[in-house]
Amino acid sequence: MKDRIHFPIDELSSAREIFWSNDNRVPWAEAEPGLSFHAADIEDAELRLRRFAPLIRRLFPETEESGGIIESELRDIPAAADALGLPSGTRLLIKLDSELPIAGSVKARGGIYEVLKHTEELALESGLLRPDSGPEEYEALADHRDFFGTYSVQVGSTGNLGLSIGIMSAAIGYRAVVHMSADAKQWKKDLLRSKGAEVIEYEGDYASAVAEGRRLSEADPKSYFVDDESSSSLYLGYSVAGGRLADQLEKVGISVDSAHKLAVYIPCGVGGAPGGICFGLKERFGDDVVVCFIEPVQAPCMLLGLASGKMNDICVQDIGLSGKTEADGLAVPRCSGLVSREMSQVLDACCTVRDDRLRGYMRLLRESSGIVIEPSSCAALRPLTMLAGKGSPVSADELRSMTHVIWATGGGLMPPEVVEEYLEKA
Ligand SMILES: *Cc1c(COP(=O)(O)O)cnc(C)c1O
């Protein structure tokens, strides 16, 4: 197979860092009609999240202030822009999904949304909810733990998706079973168990944990499997972030147009989170937003799928890579088929990052801005160091004309001793 596919596959297989502009991309207006989802699907997800807000508020008092809406801050980080060496006056912000309530990662979007969607379906079938149910009835779902306890929710995860699905499912009363790959960090397993979820550990990688979880779940008619490799619910749950970010930008007076583009940098694992967010942003900003995904040099599954055109019919081991990386949230050997197809004519760029940069980025963010995110999430800084460096493909003036947003995808729940250990070795 190796000799039949060409650039950038040869470079990818050498595990060198590369930047890839998507040559299959077409203007948004041309791509949009051919997509599987549209603005109305995002709206449907947003409305469902609002219906469930009273329940979220009751189950998770930390969401009291936001009325049960799970959202994160968008923060200016000028000192980090300087530390990265960006031309002075370049506006850099960070979207702090690392601080999202409940799960401390971007997975608090898609993961929680999918559990709620499933819950609504079960509640409608059983008569706990009716199509015209109001806020009180949604909130009262918290009183039906016995009913939900007869059902299970299962998921395969490298860590953060498990945290999000496990915590949410256990809070509603489901039996929550999380199948964790070998990459998953111990503290994530411990935390999940403390919240009442069952954690099953596997020797193998993410794809094998998912396969085993799917198999066990399918054998049980009262079990629901959250399928990260092909879930449209996850994708749409994430997509809501596009409109939310647009509103936040507007609030701080940042306008986005063809002369003032928005550039967004999102770490990518299987693709659901960055794909959904990219879709949501494109629906809002069209070609005025430029989205770049970042993957580890040993696990660039989305770049591989898109650049080869093989989507999820190829995995990183097929080109001689290991799939192993310290960036546990991105340790995915094969991309989502659904997301890669949706992104193929839409995504602007992908790039890869070496593991040994991640702790340095972690230190840079903490020292410049007092923000702590996990190593996977730090991958988002890689394109900026490239754009700031010598030989940047983008001129200083052009960099300054844009608004740059780093998507901090996780780390809010990291125990302090884990943070110190990472930084010691930075
Ligand atoms: C899951 C995750 C991602 C990527 O999301 P995918 O849906 O797997 O692409 C990025 N960063 C962190 C910290 C994550 O947990």
PDB file of C-alpha atoms in Angstrom, residues 60-253:
ATOM      1  CA  PHE A  60     -24.632  19.746  38.773  1.00  0.00           C
ATOM      2  CA  PRO A  61     -24.833  22.777  41.082  1.00  0.00           C
ATOM      3  CA  GLU A  62     -21.659  24.177  39.463  1.00  0.00           C
ATOM      4  CA  THR A  63     -23.868  25.079  36.478  1.00  0.00           C
ATOM      5  CA  GLU A  64     -26.238  27.169  38.623  1.00  0.00           C
ATOM      6  CA  GLU A  65     -24.824  30.458  37.408  1.00  0.00           C
ATOM      7  CA  SER A  66     -25.219  29.575  33.721  1.00  0.00           C
ATOM      8  CA  GLY A  67     -28.730  28.173  34.299  1.00  0.00           C
ATOM      9  CA  GLY A  68     -27.669  24.624  33.416  1.00  0.00           C
ATOM     10  CA  ILE A  69     -26.034  25.601  30.128  1.00  0.00           C
ATOM     11  CA  ILE A  70     -22.586  24.039  29.776  1.00  0.00           C
ATOM     12  CA  GLU A  71     -20.291  26.678  28.292  1.00  0.00           C
ATOM     13  CA  SER A  72     -16.741  27.939  28.685  1.00  0.00           C
ATOM     14  CA  GLU A  73     -14.958  31.266  28.727  1.00  0.00           C
ATOM     15  CA  LEU A  74     -13.188  32.803  25.721  1.00  0.00           C
ATOM     16  CA  ARG A  75     -10.117  34.629  27.046  1.00  0.00           C
ATOM     17  CA  ASP A  76      -7.546  36.984  25.534  1.00  0.00           C
ATOM     18  CA  ILE A  77      -3.977  35.762  26.086  1.00  0.00           C
ATOM     19  CA  PRO A  78      -1.686  38.545  24.781  1.00  0.00           C
ATOM     20  CA  ALA A  79       1.263  37.393  26.917  1.00  0.00           C
ATOM     21  CA  ALA A  80       1.087  33.946  25.328  1.00  0.00           C
ATOM     22  CA  ALA A  81       1.028  35.570  21.869  1.00  0.00           C
ATOM     23  CA  ASP A  82       4.290  37.340  22.777  1.00  0.00           C
ATOM     24  CA  ALA A  83       5.822  34.200  24.249  1.00  0.00           C
ATOM     25  CA  LEU A  84       5.002  32.334  21.052  1.00  0.00           C
ATOM     26  CA  GLY A  85       6.760  35.041  19.062  1.00  0.00           C
ATOM     27  CA  LEU A  86       3.718  36.181  17.082  1.00  0.00           C
ATOM     28  CA  PRO A  87       4.063  39.631  15.458  1.00  0.00           C
ATOM     29  CA  SER A  88       3.127  42.298  18.015  1.00  0.00           C
ATOM     30  CA  GLY A  89      -0.529  43.246  17.830  1.00  0.00           C
ATOM     31  CA  THR A  90      -1.653  39.754  16.789  1.00  0.00           C
ATOM     32  CA  ARG A  91      -4.817  38.922  18.673  1.00  0.00           C
ATOM     33  CA  LEU A  92      -4.731  35.512  20.303  1.00  0.00           C
ATOM     34  CA  LEU A  93      -7.527  34.056  22.414  1.00  0.00           C
ATOM     35  CA  ILE A  94      -8.103  30.731  24.073  1.00  0.00           C
ATOM     36  CA  LYS A  95     -11.425  28.889  24.232  1.00  0.00           C
ATOM     37  CA  LEU A  96     -11.350  27.271  27.641  1.00  0.00           C
ATOM     38  CA  ASP A  97     -13.223  24.024  27.091  1.00  0.00           C
ATOM     39  CA  SER A  98     -10.622  22.633  29.493  1.00  0.00           C
ATOM     40  CA  GLU A  99     -12.733  24.357  32.155  1.00  0.00           C
ATOM     41  CA  LEU A 100     -16.147  23.165  30.973  1.00  0.00           C
ATOM     42  CA  PRO A 101     -18.241  22.083  33.957  1.00  0.00           C
ATOM     43  CA  ILE A 102     -18.878  18.412  34.741  1.00  0.00           C
ATOM     44  CA  ALA A 103     -16.172  16.807  32.578  1.00  0.00           C
ATOM     45  CA  GLY A 104     -13.325  19.364  32.330  1.00  0.00           C
ATOM     46  CA  SER A 105     -12.868  18.823  28.604  1.00  0.00           C
ATOM     47  CA  VAL A 106     -14.416  19.419  25.201  1.00  0.00           C
ATOM     48  CA  LYS A 107     -16.189  16.065  25.719  1.00  0.00           C
ATOM     49  CA  ALA A 108     -18.616  17.867  28.030  1.00  0.00           C
ATOM     50  CA  ARG A 109     -20.193  19.060  24.775  1.00  0.00           C
ATOM     51  CA  GLY A 110     -20.711  16.023  22.568  1.00  0.00           C
ATOM     52  CA  GLY A 111     -20.618  13.349  25.254  1.00  0.00           C
ATOM     53  CA  ILE A 112     -23.169  14.913  27.532  1.00  0.00           C
ATOM     54  CA  TYR A 113     -25.374  15.848  24.588  1.00  0.00           C
ATOM     55  CA  GLU A 114     -25.526  12.245  23.406  1.00  0.00           C
ATOM     56  CA  VAL A 115     -26.464  10.950  26.875  1.00  0.00           C
ATOM     57  CA  LEU A 116     -29.230  13.567  27.078  1.00  0.00           C
ATOM     58  CA  LYS A 117     -30.545  12.726  23.628  1.00  0.00           C
ATOM     59  CA  HIS A 118     -30.725   9.041  24.540  1.00  0.00           C
ATOM     60  CA  THR A 119     -32.380   9.933  27.849  1.00  0.00           C
ATOM     61  CA  GLU A 120     -35.031  11.987  26.084  1.00  0.00           C
ATOM     62  CA  GLU A 121     -35.798   9.092  23.757  1.00  0.00           C
ATOM     63  CA  LEU A 122     -36.176   6.619  26.630  1.00  0.00           C
ATOM     64  CA  ALA A 123     -38.268   9.069  28.649  1.00  0.00           C
ATOM     65  CA  LEU A 124     -40.604   9.744  25.719  1.00  0.00           C
ATOM     66  CA  GLU A 125     -41.032   6.024  25.008  1.00  0.00           C
ATOM     67  CA  SER A 126     -41.829   5.256  28.620  1.00  0.00           C
ATOM     68  CA  GLY A 127     -44.106   8.241  29.225  1.00  0.00           C
ATOM     69  CA  LEU A 128     -41.823  10.036  31.713  1.00  0.00           C
ATOM     70  CA  LEU A 129     -41.809  12.868  29.188  1.00  0.00           C
ATOM     71  CA  ARG A 130     -44.346  13.947  26.591  1.00  0.00           C
ATOM     72  CA  PRO A 131     -43.524  15.920  23.440  1.00  0.00           C
ATOM     73  CA  ASP A 132     -44.863  19.081  25.095  1.00  0.00           C
ATOM     74  CA  SER A 133     -43.149  18.567  28.474  1.00  0.00           C
ATOM     75  CA  GLY A 134     -41.852  21.718  30.130  1.00  0.00           C
ATOM     76  CA  PRO A 135     -38.881  22.603  32.353  1.00  0.00           C
ATOM     77  CA  GLU A 136     -40.363  21.039  35.534  1.00  0.00           C
ATOM     78  CA  GLU A 137     -40.826  17.676  33.857  1.00  0.00           C
ATOM     79  CA  TYR A 138     -37.308  17.712  32.485  1.00  0.00           C
ATOM     80  CA  GLU A 139     -35.947  18.603  35.893  1.00  0.00           C
ATOM     81  CA  ALA A 140     -38.023  15.840  37.504  1.00  0.00           C
ATOM     82  CA  LEU A 141     -36.140  13.227  35.478  1.00  0.00           C
ATOM     83  CA  ALA A 142     -33.644  13.412  38.352  1.00  0.00           C
ATOM     84  CA  ASP A 143     -36.232  11.589  40.483  1.00  0.00           C
ATOM     85  CA  HIS A 144     -36.272   8.497  38.273  1.00  0.00           C
ATOM     86  CA  ARG A 145     -32.923   6.905  39.022  1.00  0.00           C
ATOM     87  CA  ASP A 146     -34.614   3.519  39.514  1.00  0.00           C
ATOM     88  CA  PHE A 147     -36.022   3.609  36.014  1.00  0.00           C
ATOM     89  CA  PHE A 148     -32.740   4.652  34.378  1.00  0.00           C
ATOM     90  CA  GLY A 149     -30.855   2.159  36.562  1.00  0.00           C
ATOM     91  CA  THR A 150     -32.369  -0.690  34.557  1.00  0.00           C
ATOM     92  CA  TYR A 151     -30.474   0.601  31.484  1.00  0.00           C
ATOM     93  CA  SER A 152     -26.763   0.857  30.786  1.00  0.00           C
ATOM     94  CA  VAL A 153     -24.687   3.279  28.792  1.00  0.00           C
ATOM     95  CA  GLN A 154     -21.298   2.090  27.526  1.00  0.00           C
ATOM     96  CA  VAL A 155     -18.430   3.779  25.744  1.00  0.00           C
ATOM     97  CA  GLY A 156     -14.874   3.105  24.582  1.00  0.00           C
ATOM     98  CA  SER A 157     -12.417   5.858  25.432  1.00  0.00           C
ATOM     99  CA  THR A 158      -8.823   7.001  25.832  1.00  0.00           C
ATOM    100  CA  GLY A 159     -10.042   8.955  28.874  1.00  0.00           C
ATOM    101  CA  ASN A 160     -11.982  12.161  28.450  1.00  0.00           C
ATOM    102  CA  LEU A 161     -14.970  10.823  26.543  1.00  0.00           C
ATOM    103  CA  GLY A 162     -15.256   8.161  29.229  1.00  0.00           C
ATOM    104  CA  LEU A 163     -15.228  10.854  31.910  1.00  0.00           C
ATOM    105  CA  SER A 164     -17.970  12.820  30.211  1.00  0.00           C
ATOM    106  CA  ILE A 165     -20.247   9.876  29.387  1.00  0.00           C
ATOM    107  CA  GLY A 166     -19.498   8.091  32.660  1.00  0.00           C
ATOM    108  CA  ILE A 167     -20.128  11.071  34.935  1.00  0.00           C
ATOM    109  CA  MET A 168     -23.290  12.157  33.116  1.00  0.00           C
ATOM    110  CA  SER A 169     -24.751   8.657  32.841  1.00  0.00           C
ATOM    111  CA  ALA A 170     -24.037   7.827  36.487  1.00  0.00           C
ATOM    112  CA  ALA A 171     -25.600  11.144  37.571  1.00  0.00           C
ATOM    113  CA  ILE A 172     -28.868  10.293  35.796  1.00  0.00           C
ATOM    114  CA  GLY A 173     -28.821   6.820  37.314  1.00  0.00           C
ATOM    115  CA  TYR A 174     -27.705   4.593  34.432  1.00  0.00           C
ATOM    116  CA  ARG A 175     -25.282   1.773  34.888  1.00  0.00           C
ATOM    117  CA  ALA A 176     -22.251   3.398  33.228  1.00  0.00           C
ATOM    118  CA  VAL A 177     -19.538   1.189  31.757  1.00  0.00           C
ATOM    119  CA  VAL A 178     -16.375   2.729  30.318  1.00  0.00           C
ATOM    120  CA  HIS A 179     -13.964   0.648  28.250  1.00  0.00           C
ATOM    121  CA  MET A 180     -10.542   2.273  28.595  1.00  0.00           C
ATOM    122  CA  SER A 181      -7.623   1.758  26.226  1.00  0.00           C
ATOM    123  CA  ALA A 182      -4.058   1.279  27.463  1.00  0.00           C
ATOM    124  CA  ASP A 183      -3.350   4.972  26.751  1.00  0.00           C
ATOM    125  CA  ALA A 184      -5.800   6.146  29.413  1.00  0.00           C
ATOM    126  CA  LYS A 185      -4.230   7.870  32.400  1.00  0.00           C
ATOM    127  CA  GLN A 186      -4.675   6.337  35.846  1.00  0.00           C
ATOM    128  CA  TRP A 187      -6.165   9.472  37.378  1.00  0.00           C
ATOM    129  CA  LYS A 188      -8.985   9.443  34.824  1.00  0.00           C
ATOM    130  CA  LYS A 189      -9.859   5.845  35.714  1.00  0.00           C
ATOM    131  CA  ASP A 190      -9.758   6.625  39.434  1.00  0.00           C
ATOM    132  CA  LEU A 191     -11.966   9.665  39.037  1.00  0.00           C
ATOM    133  CA  LEU A 192     -14.537   7.740  37.025  1.00  0.00           C
ATOM    134  CA  ARG A 193     -14.746   4.953  39.576  1.00  0.00           C
ATOM    135  CA  SER A 194     -15.230   7.527  42.328  1.00  0.00           C
ATOM    136  CA  LYS A 195     -18.255   8.873  40.407  1.00  0.00           C
ATOM    137  CA  GLY A 196     -19.862   5.430  40.296  1.00  0.00           C
ATOM    138  CA  ALA A 197     -18.908   4.273  36.801  1.00  0.00           C
ATOM    139  CA  GLU A 198     -17.488   0.834  36.028  1.00  0.00           C
ATOM    140  CA  VAL A 199     -14.120   0.985  34.307  1.00  0.00           C
ATOM    141  CA  ILE A 200     -12.880  -1.944  32.240  1.00  0.00           C
ATOM    142  CA  GLU A 201      -9.220  -1.713  31.234  1.00  0.00           C
ATOM    143  CA  TYR A 202      -7.705  -3.037  28.013  1.00  0.00           C
ATOM    144  CA  GLU A 203      -4.161  -3.785  26.962  1.00  0.00           C
ATOM    145  CA  GLY A 204      -4.850  -2.651  23.423  1.00  0.00           C
ATOM    146  CA  ASP A 205      -5.356   0.697  21.749  1.00  0.00           C
ATOM    147  CA  TYR A 206      -8.407   2.895  21.446  1.00  0.00           C
ATOM    148  CA  ALA A 207      -9.862   1.082  18.443  1.00  0.00           C
ATOM    149  CA  SER A 208      -9.784  -2.251  20.275  1.00  0.00           C
ATOM    150  CA  ALA A 209     -11.395  -0.800  23.433  1.00  0.00           C
ATOM    151  CA  VAL A 210     -14.187   0.587  21.256  1.00  0.00           C
ATOM    152  CA  ALA A 211     -14.655  -2.728  19.442  1.00  0.00           C
ATOM    153  CA  GLU A 212     -14.921  -4.686  22.683  1.00  0.00           C
ATOM    154  CA  GLY A 213     -17.260  -2.139  24.255  1.00  0.00           C
ATOM    155  CA  ARG A 214     -19.478  -2.196  21.197  1.00  0.00           C
ATOM    156  CA  ARG A 215     -19.602  -5.999  21.229  1.00  0.00           C
ATOM    157  CA  LEU A 216     -20.554  -6.219  24.911  1.00  0.00           C
ATOM    158  CA  SER A 217     -23.154  -3.495  24.571  1.00  0.00           C
ATOM    159  CA  GLU A 218     -24.787  -5.067  21.528  1.00  0.00           C
ATOM    160  CA  ALA A 219     -25.259  -8.288  23.468  1.00  0.00           C
ATOM    161  CA  ASP A 220     -27.507  -6.437  25.954  1.00  0.00           C
ATOM    162  CA  PRO A 221     -30.809  -4.997  24.654  1.00  0.00           C
ATOM    163  CA  LYS A 222     -30.987  -2.507  27.536  1.00  0.00           C
ATOM    164  CA  SER A 223     -27.550  -1.149  26.831  1.00  0.00           C
ATOM    165  CA  TYR A 224     -26.761   1.894  24.696  1.00  0.00           C
ATOM    166  CA  PHE A 225     -23.332   2.283  23.117  1.00  0.00           C
ATOM    167  CA  VAL A 226     -21.851   5.711  22.442  1.00  0.00           C
ATOM    168  CA  ASP A 227     -19.927   5.109  19.249  1.00  0.00           C
ATOM    169  CA  ASP A 228     -17.211   7.717  18.943  1.00  0.00           C
ATOM    170  CA  GLU A 229     -16.204   6.387  15.509  1.00  0.00           C
ATOM    171  CA  SER A 230     -19.535   7.133  13.848  1.00  0.00           C
ATOM    172  CA  SER A 231     -21.878   9.039  16.146  1.00  0.00           C
ATOM    173  CA  SER A 232     -23.893  11.841  14.609  1.00  0.00           C
ATOM    174  CA  SER A 233     -25.184  12.832  18.073  1.00  0.00           C
ATOM    175  CA  LEU A 234     -21.676  13.498  19.334  1.00  0.00           C
ATOM    176  CA  TYR A 235     -20.888  15.470  16.189  1.00  0.00           C
ATOM    177  CA  LEU A 236     -23.991  17.639  16.523  1.00  0.00           C
ATOM    178  CA  GLY A 237     -23.451  18.142  20.255  1.00  0.00           C
ATOM    179  CA  TYR A 238     -20.021  19.548  19.470  1.00  0.00           C
ATOM    180  CA  SER A 239     -21.313  21.659  16.584  1.00  0.00           C
ATOM    181  CA  VAL A 240     -23.293  23.898  18.942  1.00  0.00           C
ATOM    182  CA  ALA A 241     -19.939  25.424  19.954  1.00  0.00           C
ATOM    183  CA  GLY A 242     -19.775  27.319  16.628  1.00  0.00           C
ATOM    184  CA  GLY A 243     -22.690  29.606  17.331  1.00  0.00           C
ATOM    185  CA  ARG A 244     -21.718  29.962  20.979  1.00  0.00           C
ATOM    186  CA  LEU A 245     -18.202  31.113  20.025  1.00  0.00           C
ATOM    187  CA  ALA A 246     -19.636  33.492  17.441  1.00  0.00           C
ATOM    188  CA  ASP A 247     -21.794  35.103  20.146  1.00  0.00           C
ATOM    189  CA  GLN A 248     -18.802  35.432  22.473  1.00  0.00           C
ATOM    190  CA  LEU A 249     -16.698  37.068  19.771  1.00  0.00           C
ATOM    191  CA  GLU A 250     -19.489  39.506  19.045  1.00  0.00           C
ATOM    192  CA  LYS A 251     -19.758  40.383  22.740  1.00  0.00           C
ATOM    193  CA  VAL A 252     -16.126  41.445  22.884  1.00  0.00           C
ATOM    194  CA  GLY A 253     -16.469  43.395  19.657  1.00  0.00           C
TER     195      GLY A 253
END
